[in-house]
PDB file of N, CA and C in Angstrom:
ATOM      1  N   UNK A 101     -20.921  -6.145  -5.007  1.00 81.00           N
ATOM      2  CA  UNK A 101     -19.886  -5.560  -4.183  1.00 81.00           C
ATOM      3  C   UNK A 101     -18.914  -4.745  -5.039  1.00 81.00           C
ATOM      4  N   UNK A 102     -18.645  -5.251  -6.249  1.00 86.00           N
ATOM      5  CA  UNK A 102     -17.730  -4.530  -7.128  1.00 86.00           C
ATOM      6  C   UNK A 102     -18.301  -3.186  -7.553  1.00 86.00           C
ATOM      7  N   UNK A 103     -19.619  -3.124  -7.721  1.00 92.00           N
ATOM      8  CA  UNK A 103     -20.242  -1.867  -8.141  1.00 92.00           C
ATOM      9  C   UNK A 103     -20.130  -0.821  -7.030  1.00 92.00           C
ATOM     10  N   UNK A 104     -20.264  -1.244  -5.782  1.00 92.00           N
ATOM     11  CA  UNK A 104     -20.098  -0.318  -4.656  1.00 92.00           C
ATOM     12  C   UNK A 104     -18.668   0.189  -4.610  1.00 92.00           C
ATOM     13  N   UNK A 105     -17.715  -0.702  -4.796  1.00 88.00           N
ATOM     14  CA  UNK A 105     -16.302  -0.323  -4.818  1.00 88.00           C
ATOM     15  C   UNK A 105     -16.029   0.664  -5.941  1.00 88.00           C
ATOM     16  N   UNK A 106     -16.609   0.413  -7.117  1.00 91.00           N
ATOM     17  CA  UNK A 106     -16.435   1.298  -8.261  1.00 91.00           C
ATOM     18  C   UNK A 106     -17.027   2.684  -7.985  1.00 91.00           C
ATOM     19  N   UNK A 107     -18.225   2.721  -7.399  1.00 94.00           N
ATOM     20  CA  UNK A 107     -18.873   4.000  -7.097  1.00 94.00           C
ATOM     21  C   UNK A 107     -18.062   4.789  -6.077  1.00 94.00           C
ATOM     22  N   UNK A 108     -17.574   4.127  -5.035  1.00 92.00           N
ATOM     23  CA  UNK A 108     -16.752   4.811  -4.029  1.00 92.00           C
ATOM     24  C   UNK A 108     -15.456   5.347  -4.645  1.00 92.00           C
ATOM     25  N   UNK A 109     -14.839   4.571  -5.531  1.00 86.00           N
ATOM     26  CA  UNK A 109     -13.629   5.043  -6.199  1.00 86.00           C
ATOM     27  C   UNK A 109     -13.910   6.248  -7.078  1.00 86.00           C
ATOM     28  N   UNK A 110     -15.057   6.254  -7.747  1.00 91.00           N
ATOM     29  CA  UNK A 110     -15.419   7.419  -8.582  1.00 91.00           C
ATOM     30  C   UNK A 110     -15.625   8.665  -7.729  1.00 91.00           C
ATOM     31  N   UNK A 111     -16.255   8.518  -6.580  1.00 93.00           N
ATOM     32  CA  UNK A 111     -16.469   9.654  -5.683  1.00 93.00           C
ATOM     33  C   UNK A 111     -15.134  10.194  -5.182  1.00 93.00           C
ATOM     34  N   UNK A 112     -14.242   9.299  -4.767  1.00 87.00           N
ATOM     35  CA  UNK A 112     -12.919   9.725  -4.292  1.00 87.00           C
ATOM     36  C   UNK A 112     -12.142  10.401  -5.413  1.00 87.00           C
ATOM     37  N   UNK A 113     -12.197   9.836  -6.609  1.00 85.00           N
ATOM     38  CA  UNK A 113     -11.521  10.438  -7.758  1.00 85.00           C
ATOM     39  C   UNK A 113     -12.079  11.822  -8.066  1.00 85.00           C
ATOM     40  N   UNK A 114     -13.402  11.983  -7.955  1.00 89.00           N
ATOM     41  CA  UNK A 114     -14.010  13.286  -8.170  1.00 89.00           C
ATOM     42  C   UNK A 114     -13.459  14.322  -7.196  1.00 89.00           C
ATOM     43  N   UNK A 115     -13.357  13.967  -5.909  1.00 87.00           N
ATOM     44  CA  UNK A 115     -12.838  14.905  -4.921  1.00 87.00           C
ATOM     45  C   UNK A 115     -11.360  15.214  -5.149  1.00 87.00           C
ATOM     46  N   UNK A 116     -10.596  14.241  -5.568  1.00 83.00           N
ATOM     47  CA  UNK A 116      -9.175  14.475  -5.847  1.00 83.00           C
ATOM     48  C   UNK A 116      -9.012  15.431  -7.020  1.00 83.00           C
ATOM     49  N   UNK A 117      -9.756  15.193  -8.083  1.00 82.00           N
ATOM     50  CA  UNK A 117      -9.665  16.074  -9.254  1.00 82.00           C
ATOM     51  C   UNK A 117     -10.170  17.469  -8.907  1.00 82.00           C
ATOM     52  N   UNK A 118     -11.255  17.554  -8.151  1.00 87.00           N
ATOM     53  CA  UNK A 118     -11.785  18.846  -7.730  1.00 87.00           C
ATOM     54  C   UNK A 118     -10.771  19.603  -6.878  1.00 87.00           C
ATOM     55  N   UNK A 119     -10.099  18.894  -5.979  1.00 83.00           N
ATOM     56  CA  UNK A 119      -9.070  19.518  -5.148  1.00 83.00           C
ATOM     57  C   UNK A 119      -7.921  20.033  -6.002  1.00 83.00           C
ATOM     58  N   UNK A 120      -7.469  19.228  -6.950  1.00 80.00           N
ATOM     59  CA  UNK A 120      -6.347  19.618  -7.801  1.00 80.00           C
ATOM     60  C   UNK A 120      -6.684  20.831  -8.662  1.00 80.00           C
ATOM     61  N   UNK A 121      -7.910  20.907  -9.165  1.00 81.00           N
ATOM     62  CA  UNK A 121      -8.312  22.026 -10.016  1.00 81.00           C
ATOM     63  C   UNK A 121      -8.516  23.295  -9.179  1.00 81.00           C
ATOM     64  N   UNK A 122      -8.994  23.147  -7.953  1.00 85.00           N
ATOM     65  CA  UNK A 122      -9.316  24.297  -7.114  1.00 85.00           C
ATOM     66  C   UNK A 122      -8.099  24.954  -6.470  1.00 85.00           C
ATOM     67  N   UNK A 123      -7.006  24.238  -6.306  1.00 81.00           N
ATOM     68  CA  UNK A 123      -5.847  24.761  -5.573  1.00 81.00           C
ATOM     69  C   UNK A 123      -4.648  24.914  -6.497  1.00 81.00           C
ATOM     70  N   UNK A 124      -4.673  25.972  -7.257  1.00 83.00           N
ATOM     71  CA  UNK A 124      -3.584  26.222  -8.202  1.00 83.00           C
ATOM     72  C   UNK A 124      -2.570  27.232  -7.669  1.00 83.00           C
ATOM     73  N   UNK A 125      -2.749  27.714  -6.443  1.00 90.00           N
ATOM     74  CA  UNK A 125      -1.821  28.685  -5.888  1.00 90.00           C
ATOM     75  C   UNK A 125      -0.431  28.063  -5.774  1.00 90.00           C
ATOM     76  N   UNK A 126       0.580  28.887  -6.009  1.00 90.00           N
ATOM     77  CA  UNK A 126       1.953  28.395  -5.930  1.00 90.00           C
ATOM     78  C   UNK A 126       2.450  28.451  -4.492  1.00 90.00           C
ATOM     79  N   UNK A 127       3.335  27.523  -4.180  1.00 88.00           N
ATOM     80  CA  UNK A 127       3.919  27.440  -2.852  1.00 88.00           C
ATOM     81  C   UNK A 127       5.396  27.132  -3.022  1.00 88.00           C
ATOM     82  N   UNK A 128       6.245  27.851  -2.297  1.00 88.00           N
ATOM     83  CA  UNK A 128       7.693  27.651  -2.401  1.00 88.00           C
ATOM     84  C   UNK A 128       8.156  26.684  -1.320  1.00 88.00           C
ATOM     85  N   UNK A 129       8.786  25.614  -1.745  1.00 85.00           N
ATOM     86  CA  UNK A 129       9.368  24.647  -0.813  1.00 85.00           C
ATOM     87  C   UNK A 129      10.860  24.922  -0.692  1.00 85.00           C
ATOM     88  N   UNK A 130      11.322  25.092   0.535  1.00 88.00           N
ATOM     89  CA  UNK A 130      12.753  25.293   0.782  1.00 88.00           C
ATOM     90  C   UNK A 130      13.182  24.392   1.922  1.00 88.00           C
ATOM     91  N   UNK A 131      14.433  24.067   1.928  1.00 82.00           N
ATOM     92  CA  UNK A 131      15.016  23.299   3.016  1.00 82.00           C
ATOM     93  C   UNK A 131      16.170  24.130   3.557  1.00 82.00           C
ATOM     94  N   UNK A 132      16.148  24.446   4.831  1.00 85.00           N
ATOM     95  CA  UNK A 132      17.000  25.454   5.432  1.00 85.00           C
ATOM     96  C   UNK A 132      18.477  25.426   5.027  1.00 85.00           C
ATOM     97  N   UNK A 133      19.193  24.328   5.197  1.00 87.00           N
ATOM     98  CA  UNK A 133      20.624  24.456   4.887  1.00 87.00           C
ATOM     99  C   UNK A 133      20.927  24.521   3.394  1.00 87.00           C
ATOM    100  N   UNK A 134      19.972  24.169   2.561  1.00 86.00           N
ATOM    101  CA  UNK A 134      20.207  24.163   1.123  1.00 86.00           C
ATOM    102  C   UNK A 134      19.703  25.463   0.496  1.00 86.00           C
ATOM    103  N   UNK A 135      20.392  25.941  -0.526  1.00 88.00           N
ATOM    104  CA  UNK A 135      19.978  27.202  -1.138  1.00 88.00           C
ATOM    105  C   UNK A 135      18.879  27.036  -2.201  1.00 88.00           C
ATOM    106  N   UNK A 136      18.365  25.837  -2.377  1.00 88.00           N
ATOM    107  CA  UNK A 136      17.400  25.578  -3.437  1.00 88.00           C
ATOM    108  C   UNK A 136      15.988  25.928  -2.999  1.00 88.00           C
ATOM    109  N   UNK A 137      15.186  26.331  -3.969  1.00 91.00           N
ATOM    110  CA  UNK A 137      13.778  26.619  -3.731  1.00 91.00           C
ATOM    111  C   UNK A 137      12.982  26.058  -4.905  1.00 91.00           C
ATOM    112  N   UNK A 138      11.937  25.294  -4.576  1.00 89.00           N
ATOM    113  CA  UNK A 138      11.083  24.708  -5.598  1.00 89.00           C
ATOM    114  C   UNK A 138       9.695  25.323  -5.452  1.00 89.00           C
ATOM    115  N   UNK A 139       9.168  25.852  -6.523  1.00 91.00           N
ATOM    116  CA  UNK A 139       7.833  26.443  -6.511  1.00 91.00           C
ATOM    117  C   UNK A 139       6.883  25.494  -7.233  1.00 91.00           C
ATOM    118  N   UNK A 140       5.883  25.009  -6.472  1.00 89.00           N
ATOM    119  CA  UNK A 140       4.915  24.051  -6.997  1.00 89.00           C
ATOM    120  C   UNK A 140       3.507  24.464  -6.585  1.00 89.00           C
ATOM    121  N   UNK A 141       2.498  24.010  -7.314  1.00 89.00           N
ATOM    122  CA  UNK A 141       1.117  24.260  -6.882  1.00 89.00           C
ATOM    123  C   UNK A 141       0.809  23.513  -5.586  1.00 89.00           C
ATOM    124  N   UNK A 142      -0.049  24.086  -4.763  1.00 87.00           N
ATOM    125  CA  UNK A 142      -0.404  23.478  -3.481  1.00 87.00           C
ATOM    126  C   UNK A 142      -1.001  22.088  -3.687  1.00 87.00           C
ATOM    127  N   UNK A 143      -1.842  21.939  -4.688  1.00 85.00           N
ATOM    128  CA  UNK A 143      -2.483  20.639  -4.916  1.00 85.00           C
ATOM    129  C   UNK A 143      -1.454  19.559  -5.228  1.00 85.00           C
ATOM    130  N   UNK A 144      -0.428  19.908  -5.990  1.00 86.00           N
ATOM    131  CA  UNK A 144       0.614  18.942  -6.330  1.00 86.00           C
ATOM    132  C   UNK A 144       1.367  18.506  -5.071  1.00 86.00           C
ATOM    133  N   UNK A 145       1.675  19.455  -4.211  1.00 85.00           N
ATOM    134  CA  UNK A 145       2.400  19.138  -2.979  1.00 85.00           C
ATOM    135  C   UNK A 145       1.570  18.212  -2.093  1.00 85.00           C
ATOM    136  N   UNK A 146       0.291  18.536  -1.925  1.00 84.00           N
ATOM    137  CA  UNK A 146      -0.577  17.713  -1.076  1.00 84.00           C
ATOM    138  C   UNK A 146      -0.732  16.318  -1.662  1.00 84.00           C
ATOM    139  N   UNK A 147      -0.923  16.218  -2.967  1.00 85.00           N
ATOM    140  CA  UNK A 147      -1.087  14.904  -3.592  1.00 85.00           C
ATOM    141  C   UNK A 147       0.190  14.076  -3.517  1.00 85.00           C
ATOM    142  N   UNK A 148       1.340  14.720  -3.644  1.00 88.00           N
ATOM    143  CA  UNK A 148       2.617  13.997  -3.514  1.00 88.00           C
ATOM    144  C   UNK A 148       2.781  13.449  -2.098  1.00 88.00           C
ATOM    145  N   UNK A 149       2.462  14.276  -1.092  1.00 87.00           N
ATOM    146  CA  UNK A 149       2.567  13.791   0.286  1.00 87.00           C
ATOM    147  C   UNK A 149       1.545  12.688   0.564  1.00 87.00           C
ATOM    148  N   UNK A 150       0.347  12.791   0.002  1.00 86.00           N
ATOM    149  CA  UNK A 150      -0.650  11.731   0.176  1.00 86.00           C
ATOM    150  C   UNK A 150      -0.158  10.425  -0.439  1.00 86.00           C
ATOM    151  N   UNK A 151       0.425  10.511  -1.625  1.00 90.00           N
ATOM    152  CA  UNK A 151       0.984   9.323  -2.273  1.00 90.00           C
ATOM    153  C   UNK A 151       2.129   8.735  -1.452  1.00 90.00           C
ATOM    154  N   UNK A 152       2.975   9.597  -0.929  1.00 93.00           N
ATOM    155  CA  UNK A 152       4.102   9.142  -0.105  1.00 93.00           C
ATOM    156  C   UNK A 152       3.610   8.390   1.129  1.00 93.00           C
ATOM    157  N   UNK A 153       2.619   8.964   1.829  1.00 92.00           N
ATOM    158  CA  UNK A 153       2.110   8.297   3.024  1.00 92.00           C
ATOM    159  C   UNK A 153       1.305   7.050   2.687  1.00 92.00           C
ATOM    160  N   UNK A 154       0.665   7.010   1.528  1.00 90.00           N
ATOM    161  CA  UNK A 154      -0.021   5.803   1.088  1.00 90.00           C
ATOM    162  C   UNK A 154       0.989   4.669   0.887  1.00 90.00           C
ATOM    163  N   UNK A 155       2.105   4.979   0.233  1.00 95.00           N
ATOM    164  CA  UNK A 155       3.151   3.980   0.001  1.00 95.00           C
ATOM    165  C   UNK A 155       3.774   3.536   1.314  1.00 95.00           C
ATOM    166  N   UNK A 156       4.058   4.493   2.208  1.00 95.00           N
ATOM    167  CA  UNK A 156       4.630   4.140   3.506  1.00 95.00           C
ATOM    168  C   UNK A 156       3.665   3.279   4.328  1.00 95.00           C
ATOM    169  N   UNK A 157       2.366   3.555   4.243  1.00 92.00           N
ATOM    170  CA  UNK A 157       1.369   2.735   4.935  1.00 92.00           C
ATOM    171  C   UNK A 157       1.323   1.315   4.386  1.00 92.00           C
ATOM    172  N   UNK A 158       1.456   1.186   3.077  1.00 93.00           N
ATOM    173  CA  UNK A 158       1.498  -0.145   2.473  1.00 93.00           C
ATOM    174  C   UNK A 158       2.718  -0.932   2.903  1.00 93.00           C
ATOM    175  N   UNK A 159       3.866  -0.261   2.953  1.00 96.00           N
ATOM    176  CA  UNK A 159       5.097  -0.914   3.405  1.00 96.00           C
ATOM    177  C   UNK A 159       4.967  -1.326   4.866  1.00 96.00           C
ATOM    178  N   UNK A 160       4.397  -0.452   5.688  1.00 96.00           N
ATOM    179  CA  UNK A 160       4.214  -0.746   7.113  1.00 96.00           C
ATOM    180  C   UNK A 160       3.307  -1.961   7.308  1.00 96.00           C
ATOM    181  N   UNK A 161       2.176  -2.003   6.579  1.00 94.00           N
ATOM    182  CA  UNK A 161       1.272  -3.141   6.734  1.00 94.00           C
ATOM    183  C   UNK A 161       1.895  -4.421   6.186  1.00 94.00           C
ATOM    184  N   UNK A 162       2.709  -4.309   5.130  1.00 95.00           N
ATOM    185  CA  UNK A 162       3.389  -5.481   4.593  1.00 95.00           C
ATOM    186  C   UNK A 162       4.373  -6.034   5.631  1.00 95.00           C
ATOM    187  N   UNK A 163       5.090  -5.142   6.316  1.00 97.00           N
ATOM    188  CA  UNK A 163       6.042  -5.578   7.347  1.00 97.00           C
ATOM    189  C   UNK A 163       5.306  -6.244   8.506  1.00 97.00           C
ATOM    190  N   UNK A 164       4.147  -5.699   8.882  1.00 95.00           N
ATOM    191  CA  UNK A 164       3.393  -6.289   9.991  1.00 95.00           C
ATOM    192  C   UNK A 164       2.862  -7.677   9.671  1.00 95.00           C
ATOM    193  N   UNK A 165       2.677  -8.004   8.401  1.00 96.00           N
ATOM    194  CA  UNK A 165       2.137  -9.320   8.046  1.00 96.00           C
ATOM    195  C   UNK A 165       3.216 -10.375   7.829  1.00 96.00           C
ATOM    196  N   UNK A 166       4.472 -10.029   8.000  1.00 96.00           N
ATOM    197  CA  UNK A 166       5.548 -11.011   7.809  1.00 96.00           C
ATOM    198  C   UNK A 166       5.382 -12.230   8.719  1.00 96.00           C
ATOM    199  N   UNK A 167       5.115 -12.067  10.036  1.00 96.00           N
ATOM    200  CA  UNK A 167       4.938 -13.269  10.870  1.00 96.00           C
ATOM    201  C   UNK A 167       3.778 -14.151  10.412  1.00 96.00           C
ATOM    202  N   UNK A 168       2.690 -13.549   9.962  1.00 96.00           N
ATOM    203  CA  UNK A 168       1.534 -14.323   9.500  1.00 96.00           C
ATOM    204  C   UNK A 168       1.898 -15.109   8.244  1.00 96.00           C
ATOM    205  N   UNK A 169       2.601 -14.456   7.315  1.00 96.00           N
ATOM    206  CA  UNK A 169       2.995 -15.146   6.088  1.00 96.00           C
ATOM    207  C   UNK A 169       3.977 -16.278   6.386  1.00 96.00           C
ATOM    208  N   UNK A 170       4.885 -16.066   7.325  1.00 97.00           N
ATOM    209  CA  UNK A 170       5.818 -17.133   7.700  1.00 97.00           C
ATOM    210  C   UNK A 170       5.073 -18.318   8.303  1.00 97.00           C
ATOM    211  N   UNK A 171       4.088 -18.039   9.166  1.00 97.00           N
ATOM    212  CA  UNK A 171       3.316 -19.109   9.789  1.00 97.00           C
ATOM    213  C   UNK A 171       2.525 -19.885   8.723  1.00 97.00           C
ATOM    214  N   UNK A 172       1.926 -19.175   7.765  1.00 97.00           N
ATOM    215  CA  UNK A 172       1.195 -19.854   6.689  1.00 97.00           C
ATOM    216  C   UNK A 172       2.131 -20.718   5.852  1.00 97.00           C
ATOM    217  N   UNK A 173       3.340 -20.243   5.597  1.00 97.00           N
ATOM    218  CA  UNK A 173       4.308 -21.022   4.838  1.00 97.00           C
ATOM    219  C   UNK A 173       4.670 -22.306   5.588  1.00 97.00           C
ATOM    220  N   UNK A 174       4.922 -22.183   6.894  1.00 97.00           N
ATOM    221  CA  UNK A 174       5.270 -23.371   7.683  1.00 97.00           C
ATOM    222  C   UNK A 174       4.097 -24.349   7.754  1.00 97.00           C
ATOM    223  N   UNK A 175       2.890 -23.824   7.873  1.00 98.00           N
ATOM    224  CA  UNK A 175       1.718 -24.700   7.913  1.00 98.00           C
ATOM    225  C   UNK A 175       1.520 -25.435   6.592  1.00 98.00           C
ATOM    226  N   UNK A 176       1.699 -24.741   5.475  1.00 97.00           N
ATOM    227  CA  UNK A 176       1.534 -25.412   4.183  1.00 97.00           C
ATOM    228  C   UNK A 176       2.614 -26.466   3.975  1.00 97.00           C
ATOM    229  N   UNK A 177       3.817 -26.188   4.458  1.00 97.00           N
ATOM    230  CA  UNK A 177       4.899 -27.167   4.368  1.00 97.00           C
ATOM    231  C   UNK A 177       4.559 -28.415   5.195  1.00 97.00           C
ATOM    232  N   UNK A 178       4.024 -28.208   6.396  1.00 98.00           N
ATOM    233  CA  UNK A 178       3.644 -29.315   7.266  1.00 98.00           C
ATOM    234  C   UNK A 178       2.494 -30.117   6.642  1.00 98.00           C
ATOM    235  N   UNK A 179       1.532 -29.446   6.039  1.00 98.00           N
ATOM    236  CA  UNK A 179       0.407 -30.120   5.389  1.00 98.00           C
ATOM    237  C   UNK A 179       0.901 -31.002   4.246  1.00 98.00           C
ATOM    238  N   UNK A 180       1.850 -30.507   3.461  1.00 97.00           N
ATOM    239  CA  UNK A 180       2.405 -31.308   2.368  1.00 97.00           C
ATOM    240  C   UNK A 180       3.106 -32.555   2.906  1.00 97.00           C
ATOM    241  N   UNK A 181       3.856 -32.396   3.991  1.00 97.00           N
ATOM    242  CA  UNK A 181       4.538 -33.548   4.598  1.00 97.00           C
ATOM    243  C   UNK A 181       3.523 -34.574   5.097  1.00 97.00           C
ATOM    244  N   UNK A 182       2.460 -34.105   5.758  1.00 97.00           N
ATOM    245  CA  UNK A 182       1.455 -35.025   6.288  1.00 97.00           C
ATOM    246  C   UNK A 182       0.687 -35.717   5.166  1.00 97.00           C
ATOM    247  N   UNK A 183       0.384 -34.990   4.095  1.00 97.00           N
ATOM    248  CA  UNK A 183      -0.285 -35.623   2.954  1.00 97.00           C
ATOM    249  C   UNK A 183       0.603 -36.681   2.316  1.00 97.00           C
ATOM    250  N   UNK A 184       1.905 -36.417   2.272  1.00 96.00           N
ATOM    251  CA  UNK A 184       2.838 -37.402   1.721  1.00 96.00           C
ATOM    252  C   UNK A 184       2.867 -38.655   2.598  1.00 96.00           C
ATOM    253  N   UNK A 185       2.871 -38.468   3.937  1.00 95.00           N
ATOM    254  CA  UNK A 185       2.857 -39.616   4.844  1.00 95.00           C
ATOM    255  C   UNK A 185       1.556 -40.410   4.709  1.00 95.00           C
ATOM    256  N   UNK A 186       0.434 -39.705   4.558  1.00 95.00           N
ATOM    257  CA  UNK A 186      -0.855 -40.384   4.370  1.00 95.00           C
ATOM    258  C   UNK A 186      -0.841 -41.209   3.102  1.00 95.00           C
ATOM    259  N   UNK A 187      -0.300 -40.622   2.021  1.00 94.00           N
ATOM    260  CA  UNK A 187      -0.227 -41.361   0.747  1.00 94.00           C
ATOM    261  C   UNK A 187       0.665 -42.573   0.881  1.00 94.00           C
ATOM    262  N   UNK A 188       1.768 -42.466   1.614  1.00 92.00           N
ATOM    263  CA  UNK A 188       2.663 -43.619   1.826  1.00 92.00           C
ATOM    264  C   UNK A 188       1.977 -44.695   2.635  1.00 92.00           C
ATOM    265  N   UNK A 189       1.229 -44.311   3.677  1.00 92.00           N
ATOM    266  CA  UNK A 189       0.517 -45.287   4.516  1.00 92.00           C
ATOM    267  C   UNK A 189      -0.594 -45.983   3.728  1.00 92.00           C
ATOM    268  N   UNK A 190      -1.303 -45.215   2.879  1.00 91.00           N
ATOM    269  CA  UNK A 190      -2.365 -45.820   2.084  1.00 91.00           C
ATOM    270  C   UNK A 190      -1.784 -46.748   1.023  1.00 91.00           C
ATOM    271  N   UNK A 191      -0.623 -46.417   0.498  1.00 89.00           N
ATOM    272  CA  UNK A 191       0.010 -47.277  -0.506  1.00 89.00           C
ATOM    273  C   UNK A 191       0.542 -48.565   0.139  1.00 89.00           C
ATOM    274  N   UNK A 192       0.904 -48.506   1.411  1.00 79.00           N
ATOM    275  CA  UNK A 192       1.444 -49.667   2.108  1.00 79.00           C
ATOM    276  C   UNK A 192       0.385 -50.677   2.488  1.00 79.00           C
ATOM    277  N   UNK A 193      -0.879 -50.329   2.468  1.00 67.00           N
ATOM    278  CA  UNK A 193      -1.947 -51.259   2.878  1.00 67.00           C
ATOM    279  C   UNK A 193      -2.197 -52.313   1.865  1.00 67.00           C
TER     280      UNK A 193
END
């Protein structure tokens, strides 16, 4: 399974590098009320936005798993309490 994961990552990396090398045209980024202008290659802009949305997707999925993690924490706490009661009952026999 790890070899498949490695091969898929190599293919994705190949396409990313190919995209970055192929798109060297400059693009000016401006924001209307501000007088600043940033000139960057198109590939850099696309990769930055991809990274930004990747991070935002990770944060979103992390937030969605909060209830599951809380439930697992409560269950593990309950299991520890029950194991302690079992040990006390077995020691009392």
